[in-house]
């Protein structure tokens, strides 16, 4: 009796690509002869077109595969015929060779030979065509038929299925890398280089943002070219944002469980190619054209003064765990790229996605940093948001802020100069690290999100947390030279309710995902304003719009870096779905017709006006934390807090239940100087936030804080043009409308 490991799935034609005739669907076809291979060079990694010895043009292939026994490059012609070229040179664990005559546009992959011993983590299988980790472009879609698995996916006993090697050829079923000619020096590009303190980030999905835009030609909608179109950029400029943060645009694959349900991964947090722009977002072609199209998009955004930040997923890949497909790294050197458990058949999983890249290993760290530098220097991007960044900061097991990854980034002359945003958690033990990342890094601040949501649904026991979040979260970030802009403030993100759904649904409604509404968080901190879902009750609808104005106003008046989600300024809804990762349809796409509705158009106008106010007033985008101390003889402090009685808050007030909070921002005491060395002086403001369901009295602080106050923003008004201009004398008692924000300028 043979063991499971000794059993094999049916093999493909062993002669394929060997130089001998092979059988395909009963027909015989000739395979092109194997070209000459010159030694080439071990660097740079990947497939790089260049002029070789004697002026001969060709492509140098270099692949790190330390434990492999042999590596072949598979070249594919337009008819899909494969030619296998052996790489015989091995330098410092890198297999390499120069192949004359291989030009840009050539499709290719790797076949890597080695031991099949899953019990020790060895999963080499030359029957599987592997994507080059350094491929600059990818042609074709990742489906997941049984042939693309290194093991027999449908083996009867699933407990040992991953130990049974599948001998079938995967080449017909997987995308290929494409040789790309990098000849762009970016000399005509002008990066905006917006300072962190002046930044307003706009998180968007390349496809979803333009898929329904009526001003963009249909053939460009949902593509890089669509985002570069003047109609798309016009909206961003009118809104006033300084940077777009793109959901993943690295080449990604769709998960098996989604494909089985006829669905797709929409968000893209399932990367498989860290150098290649996702081919499905290209309008111009997928045999290298997507690279140029992406670059033109970046140039167009830069020309409008908008930076490009990429959401990147270096913590795991689309190959999942031991029962996942063999697409790239798993078949190149499984033990070298992934964290394995003591039982090396199994993968350490700090991501919830089946595997975790072993960033401590030099070759994995090199892959990541090479990718990051490539996107900065050759693709023109301005920064990165790192998905589950705590997983990257782990040393052998624990999160370590002196980890190799963070140390390399800190000293890299290219990467330390771009915007670096951490999602400061993963799902492993000790993975929640908000406030712990070192200088140079900013962080998604989910404590800001939670506090603001809870305040406006009147669920905070007191206002201590709200005070910290409004003023820059000094309790989290005032150490090690960090600044208020270390906090990326957000109320919503791609993951969770939209802003409109946050005030329209009390619970998630994810039935469309096909997972029986079990997916997505239950900790939404939402309030449906008394009715679940959409309603025709105009009183409820008006209250919801007011709550949206409150949330957006709070976000854009807070110290730190505000992040908006595309469509929140339009009242976009996902119909209560708080995990729309697989909804590549109208649930996720922006509905631009909302701009034609007066209520939603007014919301856009308010958002644009608030961003413009923020840009005009440095007191709203401070570069240093408030001191809370008097800077001048009159006793005025740079930051002061007031109760509804007009008195400064005492320690006891911070611990008492409250629905109203007054925040005074002094424009006289802003640290730092302008570009010419002059002191920075601005207006002073009083913001009054009232979450109660009834109007409330508020006494405006008297002298020396102010003599008069002018209303700048009143979120109780649907049309904001009516609110500005009202003047109140200092010391007067005013009535703050129910559930409203008043912003008053000190006169």
PDB file of N, CA, C and O in Angstrom, residues 37-100:
ATOM      1  N   UNK A  37      21.314  30.819 -23.674  1.00  0.00           N
ATOM      2  CA  UNK A  37      21.252  31.543 -22.405  1.00  0.00           C
ATOM      3  C   UNK A  37      22.665  31.934 -22.013  1.00  0.00           C
ATOM      4  O   UNK A  37      23.552  31.087 -21.913  1.00  0.00           O
ATOM      5  N   UNK A  38      22.872  33.223 -21.803  1.00  0.00           N
ATOM      6  CA  UNK A  38      24.160  33.710 -21.343  1.00  0.00           C
ATOM      7  C   UNK A  38      24.126  33.854 -19.818  1.00  0.00           C
ATOM      8  O   UNK A  38      23.047  33.899 -19.220  1.00  0.00           O
ATOM      9  N   UNK A  39      25.263  33.949 -19.176  1.00  0.00           N
ATOM     10  CA  UNK A  39      25.262  33.968 -17.703  1.00  0.00           C
ATOM     11  C   UNK A  39      24.434  35.086 -17.094  1.00  0.00           C
ATOM     12  O   UNK A  39      23.779  34.893 -16.071  1.00  0.00           O
ATOM     13  N   UNK A  40      24.472  36.268 -17.671  1.00  0.00           N
ATOM     14  CA  UNK A  40      23.704  37.367 -17.107  1.00  0.00           C
ATOM     15  C   UNK A  40      24.214  37.790 -15.744  1.00  0.00           C
ATOM     16  O   UNK A  40      25.365  37.543 -15.374  1.00  0.00           O
ATOM     17  N   UNK A  41      23.321  38.410 -14.958  1.00  0.00           N
ATOM     18  CA  UNK A  41      23.721  38.966 -13.663  1.00  0.00           C
ATOM     19  C   UNK A  41      22.676  38.647 -12.607  1.00  0.00           C
ATOM     20  O   UNK A  41      21.488  38.519 -12.916  1.00  0.00           O
ATOM     21  N   UNK A  42      23.096  38.514 -11.336  1.00  0.00           N
ATOM     22  CA  UNK A  42      22.135  38.218 -10.265  1.00  0.00           C
ATOM     23  C   UNK A  42      21.339  39.424  -9.799  1.00  0.00           C
ATOM     24  O   UNK A  42      20.409  39.274  -9.009  1.00  0.00           O
ATOM     25  N   UNK A  43      21.700  40.600 -10.271  1.00  0.00           N
ATOM     26  CA  UNK A  43      20.950  41.808  -9.909  1.00  0.00           C
ATOM     27  C   UNK A  43      20.718  42.642 -11.161  1.00  0.00           C
ATOM     28  O   UNK A  43      21.547  42.625 -12.079  1.00  0.00           O
ATOM     29  N   UNK A  44      19.644  43.396 -11.216  1.00  0.00           N
ATOM     30  CA  UNK A  44      18.536  43.392 -10.253  1.00  0.00           C
ATOM     31  C   UNK A  44      17.681  42.151 -10.401  1.00  0.00           C
ATOM     32  O   UNK A  44      17.688  41.499 -11.455  1.00  0.00           O
ATOM     33  N   UNK A  45      16.929  41.829  -9.358  1.00  0.00           N
ATOM     34  CA  UNK A  45      16.018  40.695  -9.424  1.00  0.00           C
ATOM     35  C   UNK A  45      14.870  40.996 -10.377  1.00  0.00           C
ATOM     36  O   UNK A  45      14.527  42.149 -10.630  1.00  0.00           O
ATOM     37  N   UNK A  46      14.302  39.924 -10.906  1.00  0.00           N
ATOM     38  CA  UNK A  46      13.196  40.074 -11.835  1.00  0.00           C
ATOM     39  C   UNK A  46      13.639  39.910 -13.263  1.00  0.00           C
ATOM     40  O   UNK A  46      14.741  39.427 -13.557  1.00  0.00           O
ATOM     41  N   UNK A  47      12.776  40.317 -14.180  1.00  0.00           N
ATOM     42  CA  UNK A  47      13.056  40.270 -15.621  1.00  0.00           C
ATOM     43  C   UNK A  47      13.276  41.691 -16.094  1.00  0.00           C
ATOM     44  O   UNK A  47      12.338  42.483 -16.136  1.00  0.00           O
ATOM     45  N   UNK A  48      14.515  42.007 -16.448  1.00  0.00           N
ATOM     46  CA  UNK A  48      14.845  43.379 -16.843  1.00  0.00           C
ATOM     47  C   UNK A  48      15.416  43.391 -18.247  1.00  0.00           C
ATOM     48  O   UNK A  48      16.457  42.797 -18.526  1.00  0.00           O
ATOM     49  N   UNK A  49      14.708  44.063 -19.123  1.00  0.00           N
ATOM     50  CA  UNK A  49      15.171  44.221 -20.505  1.00  0.00           C
ATOM     51  C   UNK A  49      16.367  45.165 -20.535  1.00  0.00           C
ATOM     52  O   UNK A  49      16.374  46.210 -19.877  1.00  0.00           O
ATOM     53  N   UNK A  50      17.402  44.789 -21.309  1.00  0.00           N
ATOM     54  CA  UNK A  50      18.587  45.641 -21.434  1.00  0.00           C
ATOM     55  C   UNK A  50      19.388  45.211 -22.650  1.00  0.00           C
ATOM     56  O   UNK A  50      19.077  44.208 -23.308  1.00  0.00           O
ATOM     57  N   UNK A  51      20.409  45.950 -22.923  1.00  0.00           N
ATOM     58  CA  UNK A  51      21.352  45.596 -23.984  1.00  0.00           C
ATOM     59  C   UNK A  51      22.498  44.837 -23.337  1.00  0.00           C
ATOM     60  O   UNK A  51      23.156  45.329 -22.418  1.00  0.00           O
ATOM     61  N   UNK A  52      22.730  43.613 -23.814  1.00  0.00           N
ATOM     62  CA  UNK A  52      23.752  42.763 -23.231  1.00  0.00           C
ATOM     63  C   UNK A  52      25.070  42.845 -23.975  1.00  0.00           C
ATOM     64  O   UNK A  52      25.344  43.830 -24.688  1.00  0.00           O
ATOM     65  N   UNK A  53      25.907  41.827 -23.826  1.00  0.00           N
ATOM     66  CA  UNK A  53      27.210  41.809 -24.508  1.00  0.00           C
ATOM     67  C   UNK A  53      27.079  41.975 -26.016  1.00  0.00           C
ATOM     68  O   UNK A  53      26.110  41.509 -26.635  1.00  0.00           O
ATOM     69  N   UNK A  54      28.052  42.672 -26.592  1.00  0.00           N
ATOM     70  CA  UNK A  54      28.106  42.908 -28.050  1.00  0.00           C
ATOM     71  C   UNK A  54      26.891  43.677 -28.555  1.00  0.00           C
ATOM     72  O   UNK A  54      26.522  43.577 -29.734  1.00  0.00           O
ATOM     73  N   UNK A  55      26.239  44.433 -27.671  1.00  0.00           N
ATOM     74  CA  UNK A  55      25.108  45.241 -28.101  1.00  0.00           C
ATOM     75  C   UNK A  55      23.853  44.454 -28.411  1.00  0.00           C
ATOM     76  O   UNK A  55      22.951  44.965 -29.070  1.00  0.00           O
ATOM     77  N   UNK A  56      23.759  43.227 -27.934  1.00  0.00           N
ATOM     78  CA  UNK A  56      22.605  42.374 -28.211  1.00  0.00           C
ATOM     79  C   UNK A  56      21.506  42.667 -27.187  1.00  0.00           C
ATOM     80  O   UNK A  56      21.742  42.619 -25.976  1.00  0.00           O
ATOM     81  N   UNK A  57      20.320  42.964 -27.670  1.00  0.00           N
ATOM     82  CA  UNK A  57      19.192  43.237 -26.780  1.00  0.00           C
ATOM     83  C   UNK A  57      18.595  41.935 -26.275  1.00  0.00           C
ATOM     84  O   UNK A  57      18.522  40.934 -26.996  1.00  0.00           O
ATOM     85  N   UNK A  58      18.169  41.951 -25.042  1.00  0.00           N
ATOM     86  CA  UNK A  58      17.543  40.778 -24.456  1.00  0.00           C
ATOM     87  C   UNK A  58      17.072  41.084 -23.052  1.00  0.00           C
ATOM     88  O   UNK A  58      16.989  42.247 -22.642  1.00  0.00           O
ATOM     89  N   UNK A  59      16.765  40.055 -22.279  1.00  0.00           N
ATOM     90  CA  UNK A  59      16.235  40.221 -20.927  1.00  0.00           C
ATOM     91  C   UNK A  59      17.040  39.386 -19.949  1.00  0.00           C
ATOM     92  O   UNK A  59      17.320  38.208 -20.202  1.00  0.00           O
ATOM     93  N   UNK A  60      17.412  40.008 -18.852  1.00  0.00           N
ATOM     94  CA  UNK A  60      18.097  39.314 -17.775  1.00  0.00           C
ATOM     95  C   UNK A  60      17.056  38.834 -16.768  1.00  0.00           C
ATOM     96  O   UNK A  60      16.225  39.608 -16.288  1.00  0.00           O
ATOM     97  N   UNK A  61      17.091  37.554 -16.461  1.00  0.00           N
ATOM     98  CA  UNK A  61      16.185  36.970 -15.479  1.00  0.00           C
ATOM     99  C   UNK A  61      16.976  36.624 -14.227  1.00  0.00           C
ATOM    100  O   UNK A  61      18.056  36.022 -14.308  1.00  0.00           O
ATOM    101  N   UNK A  62      16.453  36.999 -13.066  1.00  0.00           N
ATOM    102  CA  UNK A  62      17.112  36.692 -11.803  1.00  0.00           C
ATOM    103  C   UNK A  62      16.044  36.383 -10.757  1.00  0.00           C
ATOM    104  O   UNK A  62      15.125  37.178 -10.548  1.00  0.00           O
ATOM    105  N   UNK A  63      16.192  35.233 -10.095  1.00  0.00           N
ATOM    106  CA  UNK A  63      15.183  34.766  -9.134  1.00  0.00           C
ATOM    107  C   UNK A  63      15.873  34.213  -7.898  1.00  0.00           C
ATOM    108  O   UNK A  63      16.715  33.317  -7.992  1.00  0.00           O
ATOM    109  N   UNK A  64      15.509  34.757  -6.720  1.00  0.00           N
ATOM    110  CA  UNK A  64      15.996  34.164  -5.471  1.00  0.00           C
ATOM    111  C   UNK A  64      15.189  32.914  -5.178  1.00  0.00           C
ATOM    112  O   UNK A  64      13.959  32.959  -5.057  1.00  0.00           O
ATOM    113  N   UNK A  65      15.867  31.756  -5.079  1.00  0.00           N
ATOM    114  CA  UNK A  65      15.232  30.481  -4.748  1.00  0.00           C
ATOM    115  C   UNK A  65      16.296  29.615  -4.091  1.00  0.00           C
ATOM    116  O   UNK A  65      16.896  28.740  -4.720  1.00  0.00           O
ATOM    117  N   UNK A  66      16.539  29.868  -2.804  1.00  0.00           N
ATOM    118  CA  UNK A  66      17.717  29.314  -2.137  1.00  0.00           C
ATOM    119  C   UNK A  66      17.733  27.795  -2.124  1.00  0.00           C
ATOM    120  O   UNK A  66      18.773  27.176  -2.369  1.00  0.00           O
ATOM    121  N   UNK A  67      16.610  27.163  -1.849  1.00  0.00           N
ATOM    122  CA  UNK A  67      16.618  25.711  -1.695  1.00  0.00           C
ATOM    123  C   UNK A  67      16.308  24.938  -2.956  1.00  0.00           C
ATOM    124  O   UNK A  67      16.239  23.708  -2.926  1.00  0.00           O
ATOM    125  N   UNK A  68      16.121  25.629  -4.057  1.00  0.00           N
ATOM    126  CA  UNK A  68      15.736  24.955  -5.292  1.00  0.00           C
ATOM    127  C   UNK A  68      16.881  24.126  -5.855  1.00  0.00           C
ATOM    128  O   UNK A  68      18.060  24.412  -5.633  1.00  0.00           O
ATOM    129  N   UNK A  69      16.537  23.119  -6.634  1.00  0.00           N
ATOM    130  CA  UNK A  69      17.520  22.277  -7.304  1.00  0.00           C
ATOM    131  C   UNK A  69      17.706  22.681  -8.761  1.00  0.00           C
ATOM    132  O   UNK A  69      18.757  22.417  -9.350  1.00  0.00           O
ATOM    133  N   UNK A  70      16.714  23.337  -9.353  1.00  0.00           N
ATOM    134  CA  UNK A  70      16.811  23.819 -10.735  1.00  0.00           C
ATOM    135  C   UNK A  70      15.718  24.854 -10.965  1.00  0.00           C
ATOM    136  O   UNK A  70      14.654  24.792 -10.343  1.00  0.00           O
ATOM    137  N   UNK A  71      15.999  25.809 -11.857  1.00  0.00           N
ATOM    138  CA  UNK A  71      15.021  26.840 -12.203  1.00  0.00           C
ATOM    139  C   UNK A  71      14.998  26.988 -13.717  1.00  0.00           C
ATOM    140  O   UNK A  71      16.058  27.048 -14.364  1.00  0.00           O
ATOM    141  N   UNK A  72      13.801  27.029 -14.271  1.00  0.00           N
ATOM    142  CA  UNK A  72      13.624  27.271 -15.697  1.00  0.00           C
ATOM    143  C   UNK A  72      12.694  28.460 -15.904  1.00  0.00           C
ATOM    144  O   UNK A  72      11.701  28.605 -15.187  1.00  0.00           O
ATOM    145  N   UNK A  73      13.019  29.294 -16.886  1.00  0.00           N
ATOM    146  CA  UNK A  73      12.122  30.353 -17.325  1.00  0.00           C
ATOM    147  C   UNK A  73      11.252  29.788 -18.437  1.00  0.00           C
ATOM    148  O   UNK A  73      11.780  29.225 -19.409  1.00  0.00           O
ATOM    149  N   UNK A  74       9.949  29.934 -18.308  1.00  0.00           N
ATOM    150  CA  UNK A  74       9.027  29.506 -19.353  1.00  0.00           C
ATOM    151  C   UNK A  74       8.594  30.729 -20.147  1.00  0.00           C
ATOM    152  O   UNK A  74       8.021  31.670 -19.585  1.00  0.00           O
ATOM    153  N   UNK A  75       8.883  30.720 -21.446  1.00  0.00           N
ATOM    154  CA  UNK A  75       8.511  31.811 -22.348  1.00  0.00           C
ATOM    155  C   UNK A  75       7.312  31.374 -23.177  1.00  0.00           C
ATOM    156  O   UNK A  75       7.286  30.242 -23.692  1.00  0.00           O
ATOM    157  N   UNK A  76       6.333  32.258 -23.338  1.00  0.00           N
ATOM    158  CA  UNK A  76       5.099  31.916 -24.044  1.00  0.00           C
ATOM    159  C   UNK A  76       4.925  32.836 -25.244  1.00  0.00           C
ATOM    160  O   UNK A  76       5.037  34.065 -25.120  1.00  0.00           O
ATOM    161  N   UNK A  77       4.637  32.209 -26.405  1.00  0.00           N
ATOM    162  CA  UNK A  77       4.386  33.025 -27.589  1.00  0.00           C
ATOM    163  C   UNK A  77       2.911  33.383 -27.663  1.00  0.00           C
ATOM    164  O   UNK A  77       2.128  33.058 -26.762  1.00  0.00           O
ATOM    165  N   UNK A  78       2.505  34.063 -28.736  1.00  0.00           N
ATOM    166  CA  UNK A  78       1.131  34.550 -28.832  1.00  0.00           C
ATOM    167  C   UNK A  78       0.113  33.426 -28.906  1.00  0.00           C
ATOM    168  O   UNK A  78      -1.060  33.622 -28.588  1.00  0.00           O
ATOM    169  N   UNK A  79       0.544  32.230 -29.340  1.00  0.00           N
ATOM    170  CA  UNK A  79      -0.361  31.088 -29.400  1.00  0.00           C
ATOM    171  C   UNK A  79      -0.360  30.283 -28.102  1.00  0.00           C
ATOM    172  O   UNK A  79      -1.030  29.264 -27.991  1.00  0.00           O
ATOM    173  N   UNK A  80       0.413  30.756 -27.123  1.00  0.00           N
ATOM    174  CA  UNK A  80       0.462  30.057 -25.852  1.00  0.00           C
ATOM    175  C   UNK A  80       1.470  28.932 -25.796  1.00  0.00           C
ATOM    176  O   UNK A  80       1.540  28.197 -24.811  1.00  0.00           O
ATOM    177  N   UNK A  81       2.278  28.779 -26.851  1.00  0.00           N
ATOM    178  CA  UNK A  81       3.294  27.728 -26.840  1.00  0.00           C
ATOM    179  C   UNK A  81       4.421  28.105 -25.881  1.00  0.00           C
ATOM    180  O   UNK A  81       4.840  29.255 -25.829  1.00  0.00           O
ATOM    181  N   UNK A  82       4.883  27.111 -25.165  1.00  0.00           N
ATOM    182  CA  UNK A  82       5.850  27.333 -24.094  1.00  0.00           C
ATOM    183  C   UNK A  82       7.236  26.858 -24.490  1.00  0.00           C
ATOM    184  O   UNK A  82       7.407  25.763 -25.044  1.00  0.00           O
ATOM    185  N   UNK A  83       8.230  27.663 -24.177  1.00  0.00           N
ATOM    186  CA  UNK A  83       9.628  27.280 -24.312  1.00  0.00           C
ATOM    187  C   UNK A  83      10.292  27.421 -22.957  1.00  0.00           C
ATOM    188  O   UNK A  83      10.231  28.489 -22.345  1.00  0.00           O
ATOM    189  N   UNK A  84      10.912  26.346 -22.493  1.00  0.00           N
ATOM    190  CA  UNK A  84      11.529  26.361 -21.173  1.00  0.00           C
ATOM    191  C   UNK A  84      13.037  26.577 -21.302  1.00  0.00           C
ATOM    192  O   UNK A  84      13.722  25.829 -21.996  1.00  0.00           O
ATOM    193  N   UNK A  85      13.525  27.609 -20.620  1.00  0.00           N
ATOM    194  CA  UNK A  85      14.923  28.003 -20.703  1.00  0.00           C
ATOM    195  C   UNK A  85      15.571  27.801 -19.331  1.00  0.00           C
ATOM    196  O   UNK A  85      15.158  28.439 -18.359  1.00  0.00           O
ATOM    197  N   UNK A  86      16.558  26.930 -19.226  1.00  0.00           N
ATOM    198  CA  UNK A  86      17.179  26.708 -17.913  1.00  0.00           C
ATOM    199  C   UNK A  86      18.070  27.872 -17.496  1.00  0.00           C
ATOM    200  O   UNK A  86      18.795  28.441 -18.306  1.00  0.00           O
ATOM    201  N   UNK A  87      17.972  28.238 -16.218  1.00  0.00           N
ATOM    202  CA  UNK A  87      18.902  29.199 -15.629  1.00  0.00           C
ATOM    203  C   UNK A  87      19.947  28.381 -14.871  1.00  0.00           C
ATOM    204  O   UNK A  87      19.650  27.774 -13.847  1.00  0.00           O
ATOM    205  N   UNK A  88      21.159  28.356 -15.376  1.00  0.00           N
ATOM    206  CA  UNK A  88      22.192  27.487 -14.810  1.00  0.00           C
ATOM    207  C   UNK A  88      23.141  28.211 -13.873  1.00  0.00           C
ATOM    208  O   UNK A  88      23.921  27.579 -13.165  1.00  0.00           O
ATOM    209  N   UNK A  89      23.106  29.545 -13.879  1.00  0.00           N
ATOM    210  CA  UNK A  89      23.999  30.310 -13.016  1.00  0.00           C
ATOM    211  C   UNK A  89      23.353  30.503 -11.645  1.00  0.00           C
ATOM    212  O   UNK A  89      22.167  30.843 -11.543  1.00  0.00           O
ATOM    213  N   UNK A  90      24.132  30.291 -10.576  1.00  0.00           N
ATOM    214  CA  UNK A  90      23.639  30.444  -9.215  1.00  0.00           C
ATOM    215  C   UNK A  90      24.641  31.273  -8.420  1.00  0.00           C
ATOM    216  O   UNK A  90      25.778  30.843  -8.199  1.00  0.00           O
ATOM    217  N   UNK A  91      24.224  32.474  -8.029  1.00  0.00           N
ATOM    218  CA  UNK A  91      25.089  33.389  -7.283  1.00  0.00           C
ATOM    219  C   UNK A  91      24.357  33.868  -6.039  1.00  0.00           C
ATOM    220  O   UNK A  91      23.302  34.503  -6.150  1.00  0.00           O
ATOM    221  N   UNK A  92      24.919  33.558  -4.880  1.00  0.00           N
ATOM    222  CA  UNK A  92      24.310  33.989  -3.610  1.00  0.00           C
ATOM    223  C   UNK A  92      22.827  33.638  -3.549  1.00  0.00           C
ATOM    224  O   UNK A  92      21.991  34.473  -3.213  1.00  0.00           O
ATOM    225  N   UNK A  93      22.502  32.418  -3.899  1.00  0.00           N
ATOM    226  CA  UNK A  93      21.145  31.860  -3.840  1.00  0.00           C
ATOM    227  C   UNK A  93      20.221  32.444  -4.895  1.00  0.00           C
ATOM    228  O   UNK A  93      19.009  32.244  -4.831  1.00  0.00           O
ATOM    229  N   UNK A  94      20.757  33.146  -5.869  1.00  0.00           N
ATOM    230  CA  UNK A  94      19.961  33.733  -6.955  1.00  0.00           C
ATOM    231  C   UNK A  94      20.287  33.008  -8.254  1.00  0.00           C
ATOM    232  O   UNK A  94      21.451  32.930  -8.676  1.00  0.00           O
ATOM    233  N   UNK A  95      19.258  32.471  -8.891  1.00  0.00           N
ATOM    234  CA  UNK A  95      19.393  31.829 -10.197  1.00  0.00           C
ATOM    235  C   UNK A  95      19.221  32.908 -11.263  1.00  0.00           C
ATOM    236  O   UNK A  95      18.274  33.699 -11.208  1.00  0.00           O
ATOM    237  N   UNK A  96      20.122  32.920 -12.257  1.00  0.00           N
ATOM    238  CA  UNK A  96      20.055  34.021 -13.217  1.00  0.00           C
ATOM    239  C   UNK A  96      20.583  33.614 -14.581  1.00  0.00           C
ATOM    240  O   UNK A  96      21.322  32.624 -14.728  1.00  0.00           O
ATOM    241  N   UNK A  97      20.193  34.399 -15.576  1.00  0.00           N
ATOM    242  CA  UNK A  97      20.662  34.199 -16.944  1.00  0.00           C
ATOM    243  C   UNK A  97      20.133  35.298 -17.847  1.00  0.00           C
ATOM    244  O   UNK A  97      19.068  35.872 -17.595  1.00  0.00           O
ATOM    245  N   UNK A  98      20.890  35.607 -18.896  1.00  0.00           N
ATOM    246  CA  UNK A  98      20.489  36.604 -19.894  1.00  0.00           C
ATOM    247  C   UNK A  98      20.058  35.862 -21.148  1.00  0.00           C
ATOM    248  O   UNK A  98      20.816  35.035 -21.694  1.00  0.00           O
ATOM    249  N   UNK A  99      18.837  36.137 -21.619  1.00  0.00           N
ATOM    250  CA  UNK A  99      18.300  35.457 -22.795  1.00  0.00           C
ATOM    251  C   UNK A  99      18.226  36.457 -23.940  1.00  0.00           C
ATOM    252  O   UNK A  99      17.375  37.359 -23.935  1.00  0.00           O
ATOM    253  N   UNK A 100      19.126  36.341 -24.930  1.00  0.00           N
ATOM    254  CA  UNK A 100      19.102  37.275 -26.059  1.00  0.00           C
ATOM    255  C   UNK A 100      17.787  37.195 -26.819  1.00  0.00           C
ATOM    256  O   UNK A 100      17.185  36.116 -26.940  1.00  0.00           O
TER     257      UNK A 100
END
